[in-house]
Structures are given as structure tokens and as C-alpha cells.
């Protein structure tokens, strides 16, 4: 057979083949990600949690909170994989193929390799892999917001494409990458000397302040529910792991309160703005005539009753 019975240069055929490729590669990468992290958490010694305990820093999170967060990321991705199979709308398929594409596949592979590098204590490699994850996930999220913005007319896109990608991105951006970088730069202390917990407090303060200010800006501008939940969750995971230097502890507790308040304030302001924008006052006759002078000309001058003005003679 010299040639295929379909035109491989057709954009529709290429998009269909890209979708088929994603339907195979995305679940495979997710399965490898889950299996690798699970093995490195349960079987390998020291485990992922064990390495965290061996290298505490001023921004070390509580392992339990991070484990629940990662589980939610995996559940979101299962829903994403189901949408890959059952998507029927053209816009949904375009978002899956053109905006997300292979970025999520590579991010899952990067997280799997990160787990291996982490338990082997290759912290420089771990930091590089986390940086690659951030670049891939930021690219996908920006492409989704610019070319396939979330809309209530496609709720499954919001719940199974936008939410999983954003929730996944915030974990390495706000926590995993800074934590790995701190260990790589030697900004950790020995677990045998817990009294040294307040070493390098201002480095931790700068990191948590920067990432939370970024999150607060996104929440206020975009009224982003997912970012508010994720940022609050990460703040809780940091201050719940004691002890913490005072600048770090106060900052994360403050933003634990600020993120939900910012979200509620932005939502209330948006609703009030819409209501005020929907109220229109009746126009004044003078303004109405100025806007439509031809109507004033048609009406002409008003007739004045001379007797009523000057009285009868």
C-alpha cells in the first residue's frame, strides 16, 4: 500500500491524530507518575517524607497536607483523562489538543523523575526538574486563559481542564520548587538540632511573601477560586509544620486569612458592579434633545399664551 486513504495534510486529520495520541500518552504518563511517587513514598527507604524530615527548612510543609493535595491533583487528572475520551465539543477538543497538548504528559514524567531524584538526594536535579514542571504548566495555563478562556457555557472544561492544570501548577510553583532550592543552596538545618529552626528566616519570609502576593493578585483580578483554595491549603501546610521562624509563621497565617477574604470581596464587588451597571435612569428632556437635535427641530418652538403671561387688557 503506497499511500493512506486519508489526507494526512488536512488540519482536521492532524487534530484527530493528536487527540488520539493524547488519549494514549496522558493516562500512561499519569499512571507512571502515580506509581513512581507511590513506590518512593511507601517502599523506598528513606522515602519522600523521610527526606523531608532529614532536611527541614524554614518553609518545610506538613507531609500530610501535601499528600492530600497531591491526591486531589491525581483525581483531577483522572477526570481530565476521561474528558479526553468523551469530549464531543469542538472547542473542548481544541483546548485539549492545542492549549494543553503534550505539556501535561511531560509534566507528569518530570514529576516521576523528580520523585526518584528526591529519594536519591540529588537536590540539584530535583530543582531542575521542578523548574521544568513549572515552565510546562505555566505555558499550558497561559495558553488556556488566552485562547480558551473558561466560560460557564462549558462547565466540564472549567472543572476538568482549567482546574486540574491550575491546581497542579500551584504546587511546584508555590512550594516544591522553593523548598528544593533551599536544600540545594544549603538553607536547611539538621533535624538533630531543632533549636536551629530559626536559621535563614528572612529567606523563607521573602519566598512565602512573594508567592502569596502573586496568588493574592491573581485571586483579586480573576476571582480565581482554584488559586484561592490551593494557596490557602499550602499556607496551612507550612504553618502546621512546627517549629517555624516568626516571620514565616506570621506571613503564612496572615495569608491563610487573606486569600479567602480576597476571593469573597472580589466576588461581592463583581456582583455589585453588575447590579449597578444594570440600572439606567430615564434621560432628562434637555439631554435627550441635545442627543437628538432633529427631534427638537421637529417639535419647533412652543406657543405661548400672551394673556396668561401679561394678563387680560
Short mmCIF file of C-alpha atoms in Angstrom, two decimals:
data_model
loop_
_atom_site.label_atom_id
_atom_site.label_comp_id
_atom_site.label_asym_id
_atom_site.label_seq_id
_atom_site.Cartn_x
_atom_site.Cartn_y
_atom_site.Cartn_z
CA UNK A 1 0.00 0.00 0.00
CA UNK A 2 1.70 3.13 -1.27
CA UNK A 3 -0.43 5.76 0.47
CA UNK A 4 -3.01 6.05 3.20
CA UNK A 5 -6.67 6.52 2.20
CA UNK A 6 -6.79 9.81 4.14
CA UNK A 7 -5.16 13.16 3.52
CA UNK A 8 -2.52 13.46 6.27
CA UNK A 9 -2.01 17.14 5.45
CA UNK A 10 -5.59 18.01 6.41
CA UNK A 11 -5.76 20.06 9.67
CA UNK A 12 -8.81 18.09 10.81
CA UNK A 13 -6.98 14.78 10.38
CA UNK A 14 -3.94 16.09 12.22
CA UNK A 15 -6.06 17.32 15.14
CA UNK A 16 -7.80 13.94 15.30
CA UNK A 17 -4.48 12.08 15.37
CA UNK A 18 -3.15 14.47 18.02
CA UNK A 19 -6.21 13.77 20.17
CA UNK A 20 -5.74 10.01 19.76
CA UNK A 21 -2.09 10.38 20.76
CA UNK A 22 -3.08 12.32 23.88
CA UNK A 23 -5.71 9.71 24.77
CA UNK A 24 -2.90 7.17 24.99
CA UNK A 25 0.04 9.15 26.34
CA UNK A 26 -1.73 11.22 29.03
CA UNK A 27 -3.19 8.28 31.04
CA UNK A 28 0.12 6.44 30.63
CA UNK A 29 2.12 9.37 31.99
CA UNK A 30 -0.34 9.80 34.88
CA UNK A 31 -0.06 6.10 35.74
CA UNK A 32 3.74 6.28 35.74
CA UNK A 33 3.61 9.44 37.87
CA UNK A 34 1.32 7.86 40.47
CA UNK A 35 3.24 4.57 40.54
CA UNK A 36 6.63 6.23 40.92
CA UNK A 37 5.52 8.61 43.68
CA UNK A 38 3.73 5.77 45.48
CA UNK A 39 6.80 3.50 45.36
CA UNK A 40 9.07 6.31 46.53
CA UNK A 41 6.66 7.08 49.37
CA UNK A 42 5.79 3.58 50.63
CA UNK A 43 8.56 1.17 49.60
CA UNK A 44 11.82 3.09 49.19
CA UNK A 45 13.74 4.00 52.35
CA UNK A 46 14.31 6.81 53.05
CA UNK A 47 11.05 7.78 51.43
CA UNK A 48 9.92 11.15 50.09
CA UNK A 49 8.63 12.01 53.56
CA UNK A 50 11.84 10.71 55.14
CA UNK A 51 13.94 13.05 53.01
CA UNK A 52 11.72 15.94 54.07
CA UNK A 53 12.34 15.05 57.71
CA UNK A 54 16.11 14.80 57.13
CA UNK A 55 16.29 18.25 55.54
CA UNK A 56 13.96 20.67 57.34
CA UNK A 57 13.93 24.31 56.28
CA UNK A 58 12.08 27.47 57.28
CA UNK A 59 9.37 26.70 54.68
CA UNK A 60 9.08 22.92 55.19
CA UNK A 61 5.44 21.80 54.82
CA UNK A 62 3.49 19.22 56.77
CA UNK A 63 3.70 15.95 54.75
CA UNK A 64 0.06 15.02 55.39
CA UNK A 65 -1.32 18.22 53.88
CA UNK A 66 0.93 17.86 50.83
CA UNK A 67 -0.10 14.21 50.38
CA UNK A 68 -3.80 15.17 50.33
CA UNK A 69 -3.05 17.97 47.86
CA UNK A 70 -1.19 15.57 45.55
CA UNK A 71 -4.09 13.10 45.77
CA UNK A 72 -6.51 15.81 44.66
CA UNK A 73 -4.19 16.60 41.72
CA UNK A 74 -4.29 12.95 40.67
CA UNK A 75 -8.09 12.78 40.98
CA UNK A 76 -8.40 15.91 38.85
CA UNK A 77 -6.16 14.34 36.22
CA UNK A 78 -8.29 11.19 36.12
CA UNK A 79 -11.24 13.41 35.24
CA UNK A 80 -9.09 15.12 32.60
CA UNK A 81 -8.27 11.75 31.04
CA UNK A 82 -11.98 10.85 30.93
CA UNK A 83 -12.71 14.14 29.20
CA UNK A 84 -10.05 13.29 26.61
CA UNK A 85 -12.05 10.20 25.69
CA UNK A 86 -15.60 11.52 25.89
CA UNK A 87 -15.16 15.12 24.65
CA UNK A 88 -17.52 15.98 21.79
CA UNK A 89 -17.46 19.78 21.52
CA UNK A 90 -15.03 21.25 19.02
CA UNK A 91 -13.85 23.97 21.42
CA UNK A 92 -13.13 21.38 24.10
CA UNK A 93 -11.07 19.28 21.72
CA UNK A 94 -9.11 22.33 20.60
CA UNK A 95 -8.34 23.24 24.22
CA UNK A 96 -7.15 19.70 24.90
CA UNK A 97 -5.00 19.43 21.79
CA UNK A 98 -3.69 22.96 21.20
CA UNK A 99 -3.57 24.56 24.66
CA UNK A 100 -2.60 21.62 26.89
CA UNK A 101 -1.27 19.10 24.40
CA UNK A 102 1.83 17.21 25.49
CA UNK A 103 2.74 19.70 28.24
CA UNK A 104 0.80 17.75 30.85
CA UNK A 105 2.36 14.49 29.64
CA UNK A 106 5.88 15.89 30.04
CA UNK A 107 4.95 17.42 33.43
CA UNK A 108 3.83 14.01 34.71
CA UNK A 109 7.08 12.46 33.51
CA UNK A 110 9.05 15.27 35.16
CA UNK A 111 7.28 14.67 38.47
CA UNK A 112 8.01 10.94 38.26
CA UNK A 113 11.72 11.63 37.69
CA UNK A 114 11.61 14.24 40.46
CA UNK A 115 10.46 11.59 42.95
CA UNK A 116 13.43 9.41 42.03
CA UNK A 117 15.89 12.29 42.26
CA UNK A 118 14.40 13.35 45.60
CA UNK A 119 14.81 9.99 47.35
CA UNK A 120 18.35 9.74 45.93
CA UNK A 121 19.01 13.19 47.40
CA UNK A 122 20.01 14.64 44.03
CA UNK A 123 18.66 18.01 45.03
CA UNK A 124 20.10 19.98 42.12
CA UNK A 125 18.50 17.57 39.66
CA UNK A 126 15.29 17.76 41.71
CA UNK A 127 15.26 21.55 41.49
CA UNK A 128 15.87 21.50 37.72
CA UNK A 129 13.04 19.00 37.17
CA UNK A 130 10.67 21.12 39.25
CA UNK A 131 11.66 24.17 37.21
CA UNK A 132 10.83 22.25 34.01
CA UNK A 133 7.45 21.30 35.51
CA UNK A 134 6.69 24.94 36.28
CA UNK A 135 7.58 26.07 32.74
CA UNK A 136 5.39 23.36 31.16
CA UNK A 137 2.40 24.01 33.40
CA UNK A 138 2.65 27.80 33.19
CA UNK A 139 2.68 27.53 29.40
CA UNK A 140 -0.46 25.37 29.40
CA UNK A 141 -2.30 27.62 31.84
CA UNK A 142 -1.45 30.80 29.92
CA UNK A 143 -2.50 29.20 26.62
CA UNK A 144 -5.80 28.13 28.17
CA UNK A 145 -6.53 31.60 29.57
CA UNK A 146 -5.57 33.44 26.37
CA UNK A 147 -7.01 31.20 23.65
CA UNK A 148 -9.60 29.09 25.51
CA UNK A 149 -10.81 31.22 28.41
CA UNK A 150 -13.07 29.49 30.95
CA UNK A 151 -16.77 30.03 30.36
CA UNK A 152 -19.90 28.83 32.13
CA UNK A 153 -21.24 27.56 28.81
CA UNK A 154 -18.67 24.73 29.06
CA UNK A 155 -18.62 23.74 32.75
CA UNK A 156 -16.78 20.47 32.11
CA UNK A 157 -13.91 22.42 30.55
CA UNK A 158 -13.66 24.56 33.67
CA UNK A 159 -13.83 21.58 36.05
CA UNK A 160 -11.70 19.05 34.14
CA UNK A 161 -9.23 21.18 32.14
CA UNK A 162 -8.68 24.57 33.79
CA UNK A 163 -8.95 23.39 37.40
CA UNK A 164 -6.56 20.39 37.14
CA UNK A 165 -3.90 22.35 35.26
CA UNK A 166 -4.00 25.29 37.66
CA UNK A 167 -4.11 23.14 40.79
CA UNK A 168 -1.15 21.11 39.52
CA UNK A 169 0.86 24.22 38.63
CA UNK A 170 0.48 25.93 42.02
CA UNK A 171 2.09 23.05 43.96
CA UNK A 172 5.60 23.24 42.43
CA UNK A 173 5.36 27.00 41.91
CA UNK A 174 4.47 27.88 45.50
CA UNK A 175 6.08 25.08 47.49
CA UNK A 176 8.04 22.27 45.88
CA UNK A 177 10.49 24.35 43.83
CA UNK A 178 11.36 26.85 46.63
CA UNK A 179 11.74 24.01 49.13
CA UNK A 180 14.06 22.01 46.87
CA UNK A 181 16.01 25.17 46.04
CA UNK A 182 16.51 25.92 49.74
CA UNK A 183 18.03 22.49 50.31
CA UNK A 184 20.20 22.83 47.20
CA UNK A 185 21.55 26.16 48.46
CA UNK A 186 22.18 24.79 51.95
CA UNK A 187 19.41 26.80 53.61
CA UNK A 188 18.35 23.88 55.81
CA UNK A 189 19.23 22.74 59.32
CA UNK A 190 19.94 19.42 60.97
CA UNK A 191 16.96 17.55 62.43
CA UNK A 192 19.21 16.63 65.37
CA UNK A 193 19.33 20.33 66.29
CA UNK A 194 15.73 21.57 66.18
CA UNK A 195 16.77 24.70 68.05
CA UNK A 196 18.30 25.88 64.77
CA UNK A 197 14.88 26.17 63.15
CA UNK A 198 15.15 29.97 63.01
CA UNK A 199 18.19 29.89 60.73
CA UNK A 200 17.67 31.77 57.44
CA UNK A 201 14.25 33.17 58.48
CA UNK A 202 14.28 36.08 56.04
CA UNK A 203 14.92 33.88 53.03
CA UNK A 204 11.81 31.91 53.91
CA UNK A 205 9.90 35.11 54.57
CA UNK A 206 10.84 36.51 51.14
CA UNK A 207 9.70 33.35 49.36
CA UNK A 208 6.34 32.95 51.10
CA UNK A 209 5.62 36.65 50.79
CA UNK A 210 6.40 36.72 47.05
CA UNK A 211 4.38 33.63 46.10
CA UNK A 212 1.42 34.65 48.23
CA UNK A 213 1.38 38.20 46.87
CA UNK A 214 1.32 36.71 43.39
CA UNK A 215 -1.56 34.45 44.38
CA UNK A 216 -3.43 37.32 46.04
CA UNK A 217 -3.13 39.43 42.89
CA UNK A 218 -4.48 36.59 40.73
CA UNK A 219 -7.36 35.99 43.14
CA UNK A 220 -8.36 39.67 43.17
CA UNK A 221 -8.02 40.23 39.42
CA UNK A 222 -9.51 36.97 38.14
CA UNK A 223 -11.64 35.95 41.14
CA UNK A 224 -9.86 32.60 40.92
CA UNK A 225 -11.48 30.07 43.26
CA UNK A 226 -8.95 27.31 42.48
CA UNK A 227 -5.98 29.54 43.25
CA UNK A 228 -7.58 30.72 46.49
CA UNK A 229 -8.13 27.15 47.68
CA UNK A 230 -4.68 25.96 46.62
CA UNK A 231 -2.81 28.94 48.09
CA UNK A 232 -4.69 28.69 51.38
CA UNK A 233 -4.01 24.95 51.52
CA UNK A 234 -0.27 25.46 51.01
CA UNK A 235 -0.17 28.17 53.68
CA UNK A 236 -1.82 25.79 56.15
CA UNK A 237 0.64 23.03 55.22
CA UNK A 238 3.56 25.37 56.03
CA UNK A 239 2.42 26.80 59.37
CA UNK A 240 1.11 23.43 60.58
CA UNK A 241 4.66 22.02 60.41
CA UNK A 242 6.25 23.30 63.61
CA UNK A 243 8.50 24.94 64.60
CA UNK A 244 8.68 27.89 62.22
CA UNK A 245 10.56 31.21 62.36
CA UNK A 246 8.30 34.07 63.38
CA UNK A 247 8.49 35.97 60.04
CA UNK A 248 7.47 32.87 58.08
CA UNK A 249 4.80 31.76 60.54
CA UNK A 250 3.14 35.17 60.78
CA UNK A 251 3.18 35.61 57.00
CA UNK A 252 1.56 32.27 56.13
CA UNK A 253 -1.05 32.64 58.88
CA UNK A 254 -1.88 36.11 57.58
CA UNK A 255 -2.33 34.89 54.02
CA UNK A 256 -4.37 31.92 55.22
CA UNK A 257 -6.94 34.52 56.23
CA UNK A 258 -6.34 36.98 53.37
CA UNK A 259 -6.84 34.59 50.45
CA UNK A 260 -10.46 33.62 51.31
CA UNK A 261 -11.31 37.21 52.24
CA UNK A 262 -9.86 38.49 48.97
CA UNK A 263 -11.89 35.96 46.98
CA UNK A 264 -15.16 36.81 48.76
CA UNK A 265 -14.50 40.54 48.42
CA UNK A 266 -13.79 40.23 44.70
CA UNK A 267 -16.95 38.17 44.14
CA UNK A 268 -19.12 40.61 46.10
CA UNK A 269 -17.64 43.59 44.26
CA UNK A 270 -18.25 41.90 40.93
CA UNK A 271 -21.91 41.23 41.78
CA UNK A 272 -22.47 44.80 42.98
CA UNK A 273 -20.85 46.21 39.84
CA UNK A 274 -23.12 44.14 37.65
CA UNK A 275 -26.24 45.27 39.52
CA UNK A 276 -25.26 48.93 39.35
CA UNK A 277 -24.43 48.59 35.69
CA UNK A 278 -27.92 47.24 35.02
CA UNK A 279 -29.74 50.28 36.50
CA UNK A 280 -30.47 53.02 33.93
CA UNK A 281 -32.07 56.35 34.90
CA UNK A 282 -34.56 57.97 32.47
CA UNK A 283 -32.86 60.67 30.39
CA UNK A 284 -33.56 64.34 31.01
CA UNK A 285 -35.54 66.12 28.30
CA UNK A 286 -32.77 68.64 27.71
CA UNK A 287 -30.11 65.93 27.44
CA UNK A 288 -32.44 63.97 25.22
CA UNK A 289 -32.87 66.91 22.88
CA UNK A 290 -29.13 67.54 22.80
CA UNK A 291 -28.52 63.96 21.78
CA UNK A 292 -31.27 64.12 19.13
CA UNK A 293 -31.47 67.72 17.79
CA UNK A 294 -33.60 66.66 14.84
CA UNK A 295 -36.41 65.76 17.24
CA UNK A 296 -36.23 69.18 18.88
CA UNK A 297 -36.45 70.82 15.47
CA UNK A 298 -39.50 68.78 14.56
CA UNK A 299 -41.20 69.85 17.75
CA UNK A 300 -40.49 73.54 16.96
CA UNK A 301 -40.99 76.47 19.35
CA UNK A 302 -43.67 76.25 22.00
CA UNK A 303 -46.73 78.50 21.59
CA UNK A 304 -47.03 80.97 24.46
CA UNK A 305 -50.38 82.24 25.72
CA UNK A 306 -49.89 86.03 25.87
CA UNK A 307 -52.94 86.55 28.14
CA UNK A 308 -51.56 84.07 30.62
CA UNK A 309 -48.28 85.94 30.75
CA UNK A 310 -49.34 89.65 30.59
CA UNK A 311 -52.89 89.36 31.81
CA UNK A 312 -56.03 90.44 30.01
CA UNK A 313 -56.27 94.05 28.80
#
